[in-house]
C-alpha cells in the first residue's frame, strides 16, 4: 500500500454490491483484517464511511458485520458527499449502456455538466469536502470508503495526483487537490475504474 505523507489516515475504497448484497462483497472484505494486522492498525481504529444510498448502506452493513463493528456505532459514518454522481435527467436511472457517452464527454471536458448533471469537477469538490472531514475527525486510522463507481474512481484520481504534488503551497490536502483540479488529470478518472463489489487499497 502506498504511503501518502500529507494524510493522517490510510484508506480503502469499496464499490457497493448489487441491489441484494452478495457473497462477492463478503468474500473481498475478508482481506481487510489481514491488511489491518500487516499495517499494525487495531480494530478500534477502523472506520467505515459510506454513501447514504441503499446499495452502499447494505454493503457497509456487510463490512461492519465481517469486522464485528456495530453499524449504528461511532465507527460507521454516513456521508452525503459520498453519494452517487448525478448524471442529469437524460441519463439518470437509465441503462449502464449510457455511461460510455458520459465518460466520453468527461474526457473532452471534465468541467462540463451534462444537462443539469454533475461534472467530474463538481464531484471532486464534494469529495474534497468528504476527505477534509475524515482527515479532521480521524488520525492514524484505517478508513473504508464505501461508495459508487464514478465517485470512487474520481477519488482515486485526485488522491494519486495530489500525492505527486511538490513544492511550496502544496503542504495540505485541500491545496494539493486544488492544484490538480485541471482537465488533463480529471479527464483520466476511468483509469481507476472498479468492478461491482471490488475492494482496493489506495493509501
PDB file of C-alpha atoms in Angstrom:
ATOM      1  CA  UNK A   1       0.000   0.000   0.000  1.00  0.00           C
ATOM      2  CA  UNK A   2       1.356   3.419  -0.932  1.00  0.00           C
ATOM      3  CA  UNK A   3       2.226   5.895   1.805  1.00  0.00           C
ATOM      4  CA  UNK A   4       0.801   9.402   1.396  1.00  0.00           C
ATOM      5  CA  UNK A   5       2.606  11.596   3.920  1.00  0.00           C
ATOM      6  CA  UNK A   6       0.172  14.511   3.628  1.00  0.00           C
ATOM      7  CA  UNK A   7      -2.692  12.405   5.042  1.00  0.00           C
ATOM      8  CA  UNK A   8      -3.295  11.312   8.620  1.00  0.00           C
ATOM      9  CA  UNK A   9      -5.044   8.027   7.770  1.00  0.00           C
ATOM     10  CA  UNK A  10      -4.941   5.007   5.464  1.00  0.00           C
ATOM     11  CA  UNK A  11      -7.786   4.497   3.005  1.00  0.00           C
ATOM     12  CA  UNK A  12      -9.508   1.637   1.223  1.00  0.00           C
ATOM     13  CA  UNK A  13     -12.331   2.018  -1.288  1.00  0.00           C
ATOM     14  CA  UNK A  14     -15.160  -0.441  -1.826  1.00  0.00           C
ATOM     15  CA  UNK A  15     -17.672  -0.163  -4.622  1.00  0.00           C
ATOM     16  CA  UNK A  16     -21.117  -1.240  -3.480  1.00  0.00           C
ATOM     17  CA  UNK A  17     -22.543  -4.677  -4.212  1.00  0.00           C
ATOM     18  CA  UNK A  18     -25.671  -5.311  -6.218  1.00  0.00           C
ATOM     19  CA  UNK A  19     -29.188  -4.483  -5.047  1.00  0.00           C
ATOM     20  CA  UNK A  20     -29.128  -7.557  -2.803  1.00  0.00           C
ATOM     21  CA  UNK A  21     -25.731  -7.785  -1.051  1.00  0.00           C
ATOM     22  CA  UNK A  22     -23.872 -10.741  -2.467  1.00  0.00           C
ATOM     23  CA  UNK A  23     -21.136 -13.149  -1.481  1.00  0.00           C
ATOM     24  CA  UNK A  24     -18.534 -11.352  -3.616  1.00  0.00           C
ATOM     25  CA  UNK A  25     -18.590  -8.356  -1.289  1.00  0.00           C
ATOM     26  CA  UNK A  26     -18.431 -10.528   1.839  1.00  0.00           C
ATOM     27  CA  UNK A  27     -15.533 -12.521   0.394  1.00  0.00           C
ATOM     28  CA  UNK A  28     -13.478  -9.487  -0.527  1.00  0.00           C
ATOM     29  CA  UNK A  29     -13.839  -7.731   2.815  1.00  0.00           C
ATOM     30  CA  UNK A  30     -12.343 -10.808   4.460  1.00  0.00           C
ATOM     31  CA  UNK A  31      -8.990  -9.480   3.248  1.00  0.00           C
ATOM     32  CA  UNK A  32      -9.321  -6.341   5.360  1.00  0.00           C
ATOM     33  CA  UNK A  33      -8.378  -7.876   8.753  1.00  0.00           C
ATOM     34  CA  UNK A  34      -5.108  -9.171   7.277  1.00  0.00           C
ATOM     35  CA  UNK A  35      -4.310  -5.769   5.814  1.00  0.00           C
ATOM     36  CA  UNK A  36      -5.050  -4.110   9.143  1.00  0.00           C
ATOM     37  CA  UNK A  37      -2.779  -6.507  11.004  1.00  0.00           C
ATOM     38  CA  UNK A  38       0.008  -6.055   8.445  1.00  0.00           C
ATOM     39  CA  UNK A  39      -0.185  -2.290   8.942  1.00  0.00           C
ATOM     40  CA  UNK A  40      -0.443  -2.522  12.750  1.00  0.00           C
ATOM     41  CA  UNK A  41      -3.893  -0.922  12.817  1.00  0.00           C
ATOM     42  CA  UNK A  42      -6.111  -2.162  15.679  1.00  0.00           C
ATOM     43  CA  UNK A  43      -9.804  -2.750  15.029  1.00  0.00           C
ATOM     44  CA  UNK A  44     -10.799   0.154  17.258  1.00  0.00           C
ATOM     45  CA  UNK A  45      -9.070   2.467  14.761  1.00  0.00           C
ATOM     46  CA  UNK A  46     -11.166   1.255  11.827  1.00  0.00           C
ATOM     47  CA  UNK A  47     -13.921   3.479  10.440  1.00  0.00           C
ATOM     48  CA  UNK A  48     -16.449   2.887   7.674  1.00  0.00           C
ATOM     49  CA  UNK A  49     -17.644   5.980   5.813  1.00  0.00           C
ATOM     50  CA  UNK A  50     -20.391   5.370   3.293  1.00  0.00           C
ATOM     51  CA  UNK A  51     -22.834   6.937   0.859  1.00  0.00           C
ATOM     52  CA  UNK A  52     -26.452   7.272   2.067  1.00  0.00           C
ATOM     53  CA  UNK A  53     -27.832   5.368  -0.943  1.00  0.00           C
ATOM     54  CA  UNK A  54     -29.407   1.964  -0.251  1.00  0.00           C
ATOM     55  CA  UNK A  55     -26.833  -0.194  -2.043  1.00  0.00           C
ATOM     56  CA  UNK A  56     -23.910   1.416  -0.266  1.00  0.00           C
ATOM     57  CA  UNK A  57     -25.690   1.239   3.090  1.00  0.00           C
ATOM     58  CA  UNK A  58     -26.296  -2.502   2.590  1.00  0.00           C
ATOM     59  CA  UNK A  59     -22.677  -3.050   1.599  1.00  0.00           C
ATOM     60  CA  UNK A  60     -21.397  -1.040   4.575  1.00  0.00           C
ATOM     61  CA  UNK A  61     -23.519  -3.207   6.880  1.00  0.00           C
ATOM     62  CA  UNK A  62     -21.880  -6.330   5.454  1.00  0.00           C
ATOM     63  CA  UNK A  63     -18.434  -4.876   6.081  1.00  0.00           C
ATOM     64  CA  UNK A  64     -19.341  -3.893   9.634  1.00  0.00           C
ATOM     65  CA  UNK A  65     -20.649  -7.404  10.278  1.00  0.00           C
ATOM     66  CA  UNK A  66     -17.496  -9.059   8.915  1.00  0.00           C
ATOM     67  CA  UNK A  67     -15.327  -6.800  11.074  1.00  0.00           C
ATOM     68  CA  UNK A  68     -17.653  -7.195  14.074  1.00  0.00           C
ATOM     69  CA  UNK A  69     -18.262  -3.453  14.287  1.00  0.00           C
ATOM     70  CA  UNK A  70     -21.624  -2.032  15.445  1.00  0.00           C
ATOM     71  CA  UNK A  71     -23.179  -0.456  12.358  1.00  0.00           C
ATOM     72  CA  UNK A  72     -25.042   2.111  14.452  1.00  0.00           C
ATOM     73  CA  UNK A  73     -21.912   2.956  16.430  1.00  0.00           C
ATOM     74  CA  UNK A  74     -19.376   5.747  16.152  1.00  0.00           C
ATOM     75  CA  UNK A  75     -17.105   3.774  13.806  1.00  0.00           C
ATOM     76  CA  UNK A  76     -19.643   3.835  10.964  1.00  0.00           C
ATOM     77  CA  UNK A  77     -20.475   7.201   9.427  1.00  0.00           C
ATOM     78  CA  UNK A  78     -22.857   8.057   6.608  1.00  0.00           C
ATOM     79  CA  UNK A  79     -21.614  10.940   4.451  1.00  0.00           C
ATOM     80  CA  UNK A  80     -23.797  12.764   1.948  1.00  0.00           C
ATOM     81  CA  UNK A  81     -20.704  13.850  -0.004  1.00  0.00           C
ATOM     82  CA  UNK A  82     -20.035  10.203  -0.946  1.00  0.00           C
ATOM     83  CA  UNK A  83     -23.340   9.853  -2.813  1.00  0.00           C
ATOM     84  CA  UNK A  84     -23.539   8.683  -6.424  1.00  0.00           C
ATOM     85  CA  UNK A  85     -22.756  11.156  -9.167  1.00  0.00           C
ATOM     86  CA  UNK A  86     -25.885  12.815 -10.547  1.00  0.00           C
ATOM     87  CA  UNK A  87     -25.702  12.333 -14.299  1.00  0.00           C
ATOM     88  CA  UNK A  88     -28.612  14.592 -15.205  1.00  0.00           C
ATOM     89  CA  UNK A  89     -32.242  13.825 -16.131  1.00  0.00           C
ATOM     90  CA  UNK A  90     -31.358  12.401 -19.546  1.00  0.00           C
ATOM     91  CA  UNK A  91     -29.047   9.764 -18.076  1.00  0.00           C
ATOM     92  CA  UNK A  92     -30.230   9.240 -14.508  1.00  0.00           C
ATOM     93  CA  UNK A  93     -31.528   5.732 -13.727  1.00  0.00           C
ATOM     94  CA  UNK A  94     -31.111   4.623 -17.334  1.00  0.00           C
ATOM     95  CA  UNK A  95     -29.201   1.651 -18.673  1.00  0.00           C
ATOM     96  CA  UNK A  96     -25.499   1.401 -17.941  1.00  0.00           C
ATOM     97  CA  UNK A  97     -25.098   1.453 -21.709  1.00  0.00           C
ATOM     98  CA  UNK A  98     -25.382   5.242 -21.445  1.00  0.00           C
ATOM     99  CA  UNK A  99     -22.343   5.601 -19.197  1.00  0.00           C
ATOM    100  CA  UNK A 100     -19.752   5.471 -22.018  1.00  0.00           C
ATOM    101  CA  UNK A 101     -21.412   8.556 -23.509  1.00  0.00           C
ATOM    102  CA  UNK A 102     -20.865  10.440 -20.260  1.00  0.00           C
ATOM    103  CA  UNK A 103     -17.292   9.228 -19.873  1.00  0.00           C
ATOM    104  CA  UNK A 104     -16.517  10.307 -23.434  1.00  0.00           C
ATOM    105  CA  UNK A 105     -17.746  13.786 -22.508  1.00  0.00           C
ATOM    106  CA  UNK A 106     -15.619  13.649 -19.347  1.00  0.00           C
ATOM    107  CA  UNK A 107     -12.512  13.026 -21.433  1.00  0.00           C
ATOM    108  CA  UNK A 108     -13.250  16.062 -23.584  1.00  0.00           C
ATOM    109  CA  UNK A 109     -14.089  18.415 -20.722  1.00  0.00           C
ATOM    110  CA  UNK A 110     -14.337  17.195 -17.093  1.00  0.00           C
ATOM    111  CA  UNK A 111     -15.677  20.615 -16.088  1.00  0.00           C
ATOM    112  CA  UNK A 112     -18.717  20.360 -18.353  1.00  0.00           C
ATOM    113  CA  UNK A 113     -22.060  19.415 -16.828  1.00  0.00           C
ATOM    114  CA  UNK A 114     -24.357  17.084 -18.756  1.00  0.00           C
ATOM    115  CA  UNK A 115     -27.822  18.656 -18.949  1.00  0.00           C
ATOM    116  CA  UNK A 116     -28.023  19.629 -15.304  1.00  0.00           C
ATOM    117  CA  UNK A 117     -25.923  16.744 -14.034  1.00  0.00           C
ATOM    118  CA  UNK A 118     -22.657  16.875 -12.126  1.00  0.00           C
ATOM    119  CA  UNK A 119     -19.358  17.320 -13.913  1.00  0.00           C
ATOM    120  CA  UNK A 120     -16.251  15.488 -12.751  1.00  0.00           C
ATOM    121  CA  UNK A 121     -15.062  18.761 -11.211  1.00  0.00           C
ATOM    122  CA  UNK A 122     -18.337  19.058  -9.268  1.00  0.00           C
ATOM    123  CA  UNK A 123     -17.800  15.598  -7.794  1.00  0.00           C
ATOM    124  CA  UNK A 124     -14.200  16.489  -6.928  1.00  0.00           C
ATOM    125  CA  UNK A 125     -15.421  19.467  -4.895  1.00  0.00           C
ATOM    126  CA  UNK A 126     -17.681  17.406  -2.656  1.00  0.00           C
ATOM    127  CA  UNK A 127     -15.191  14.544  -2.366  1.00  0.00           C
ATOM    128  CA  UNK A 128     -12.593  17.066  -1.223  1.00  0.00           C
ATOM    129  CA  UNK A 129     -15.042  18.115   1.492  1.00  0.00           C
ATOM    130  CA  UNK A 130     -15.531  14.471   2.495  1.00  0.00           C
ATOM    131  CA  UNK A 131     -11.778  13.907   2.681  1.00  0.00           C
ATOM    132  CA  UNK A 132     -11.274  17.063   4.735  1.00  0.00           C
ATOM    133  CA  UNK A 133     -13.950  15.886   7.173  1.00  0.00           C
ATOM    134  CA  UNK A 134     -12.427  12.426   7.571  1.00  0.00           C
ATOM    135  CA  UNK A 135      -8.943  13.853   7.982  1.00  0.00           C
ATOM    136  CA  UNK A 136     -10.180  16.288  10.639  1.00  0.00           C
ATOM    137  CA  UNK A 137     -12.131  13.686  12.619  1.00  0.00           C
ATOM    138  CA  UNK A 138      -9.706  10.748  12.492  1.00  0.00           C
ATOM    139  CA  UNK A 139      -5.981  10.255  12.898  1.00  0.00           C
ATOM    140  CA  UNK A 140      -3.901   7.109  12.463  1.00  0.00           C
ATOM    141  CA  UNK A 141      -6.975   5.168  11.378  1.00  0.00           C
ATOM    142  CA  UNK A 142      -7.939   2.791   8.597  1.00  0.00           C
ATOM    143  CA  UNK A 143     -10.918   4.226   6.737  1.00  0.00           C
ATOM    144  CA  UNK A 144     -13.019   2.193   4.349  1.00  0.00           C
ATOM    145  CA  UNK A 145     -14.902   4.425   1.916  1.00  0.00           C
ATOM    146  CA  UNK A 146     -17.998   2.663   0.567  1.00  0.00           C
ATOM    147  CA  UNK A 147     -19.415   4.455  -2.434  1.00  0.00           C
ATOM    148  CA  UNK A 148     -20.235   4.200  -6.144  1.00  0.00           C
ATOM    149  CA  UNK A 149     -18.285   3.683  -9.349  1.00  0.00           C
ATOM    150  CA  UNK A 150     -17.750   7.246 -10.549  1.00  0.00           C
ATOM    151  CA  UNK A 151     -17.116   8.890  -7.152  1.00  0.00           C
ATOM    152  CA  UNK A 152     -14.592   6.214  -6.182  1.00  0.00           C
ATOM    153  CA  UNK A 153     -12.628   6.356  -9.422  1.00  0.00           C
ATOM    154  CA  UNK A 154     -12.601  10.159  -9.188  1.00  0.00           C
ATOM    155  CA  UNK A 155     -11.455   9.945  -5.561  1.00  0.00           C
ATOM    156  CA  UNK A 156      -8.560   7.682  -6.520  1.00  0.00           C
ATOM    157  CA  UNK A 157      -7.634  10.029  -9.358  1.00  0.00           C
ATOM    158  CA  UNK A 158      -7.347  13.109  -7.170  1.00  0.00           C
ATOM    159  CA  UNK A 159      -5.549  11.388  -4.295  1.00  0.00           C
ATOM    160  CA  UNK A 160      -2.949   9.787  -6.531  1.00  0.00           C
ATOM    161  CA  UNK A 161      -2.385  13.064  -8.379  1.00  0.00           C
ATOM    162  CA  UNK A 162      -2.272  15.019  -5.109  1.00  0.00           C
ATOM    163  CA  UNK A 163       0.413  12.673  -3.834  1.00  0.00           C
ATOM    164  CA  UNK A 164       2.656  13.726  -6.708  1.00  0.00           C
ATOM    165  CA  UNK A 165       2.387  17.433  -5.923  1.00  0.00           C
ATOM    166  CA  UNK A 166       5.541  19.004  -4.519  1.00  0.00           C
ATOM    167  CA  UNK A 167       6.822  22.449  -3.719  1.00  0.00           C
ATOM    168  CA  UNK A 168       5.524  25.374  -1.713  1.00  0.00           C
ATOM    169  CA  UNK A 169       1.797  25.837  -1.415  1.00  0.00           C
ATOM    170  CA  UNK A 170       1.100  22.090  -1.528  1.00  0.00           C
ATOM    171  CA  UNK A 171       1.540  21.224   2.131  1.00  0.00           C
ATOM    172  CA  UNK A 172      -2.060  20.352   2.952  1.00  0.00           C
ATOM    173  CA  UNK A 173      -4.760  18.207   1.397  1.00  0.00           C
ATOM    174  CA  UNK A 174      -7.038  20.954   0.082  1.00  0.00           C
ATOM    175  CA  UNK A 175      -4.245  22.926  -1.583  1.00  0.00           C
ATOM    176  CA  UNK A 176      -2.982  19.752  -3.240  1.00  0.00           C
ATOM    177  CA  UNK A 177      -6.435  18.897  -4.576  1.00  0.00           C
ATOM    178  CA  UNK A 178      -6.935  22.431  -5.838  1.00  0.00           C
ATOM    179  CA  UNK A 179      -3.592  22.260  -7.646  1.00  0.00           C
ATOM    180  CA  UNK A 180      -4.518  19.077  -9.530  1.00  0.00           C
ATOM    181  CA  UNK A 181      -8.079  20.121 -10.369  1.00  0.00           C
ATOM    182  CA  UNK A 182      -7.236  20.503 -14.046  1.00  0.00           C
ATOM    183  CA  UNK A 183      -8.672  18.866 -17.193  1.00  0.00           C
ATOM    184  CA  UNK A 184      -5.567  16.814 -18.007  1.00  0.00           C
ATOM    185  CA  UNK A 185      -5.878  14.962 -14.691  1.00  0.00           C
ATOM    186  CA  UNK A 186      -9.619  14.812 -14.085  1.00  0.00           C
ATOM    187  CA  UNK A 187     -10.323  13.534 -17.598  1.00  0.00           C
ATOM    188  CA  UNK A 188      -8.390  10.338 -16.802  1.00  0.00           C
ATOM    189  CA  UNK A 189     -10.593   9.062 -13.964  1.00  0.00           C
ATOM    190  CA  UNK A 190     -11.679   5.945 -15.865  1.00  0.00           C
ATOM    191  CA  UNK A 191      -8.183   4.533 -15.336  1.00  0.00           C
ATOM    192  CA  UNK A 192      -9.230   3.846 -11.748  1.00  0.00           C
ATOM    193  CA  UNK A 193     -12.498   2.044 -12.509  1.00  0.00           C
ATOM    194  CA  UNK A 194     -13.721  -0.558 -10.008  1.00  0.00           C
ATOM    195  CA  UNK A 195     -15.819  -3.648 -10.540  1.00  0.00           C
ATOM    196  CA  UNK A 196     -19.044  -4.061  -8.589  1.00  0.00           C
ATOM    197  CA  UNK A 197     -18.115  -5.168  -5.087  1.00  0.00           C
ATOM    198  CA  UNK A 198     -14.397  -4.548  -5.664  1.00  0.00           C
ATOM    199  CA  UNK A 199     -12.216  -3.643  -2.698  1.00  0.00           C
ATOM    200  CA  UNK A 200      -8.988  -1.702  -3.270  1.00  0.00           C
ATOM    201  CA  UNK A 201      -6.390  -0.083  -1.003  1.00  0.00           C
ATOM    202  CA  UNK A 202      -5.482   3.368  -2.254  1.00  0.00           C
ATOM    203  CA  UNK A 203      -3.430   4.910   0.532  1.00  0.00           C
TER     204      UNK A 203
END
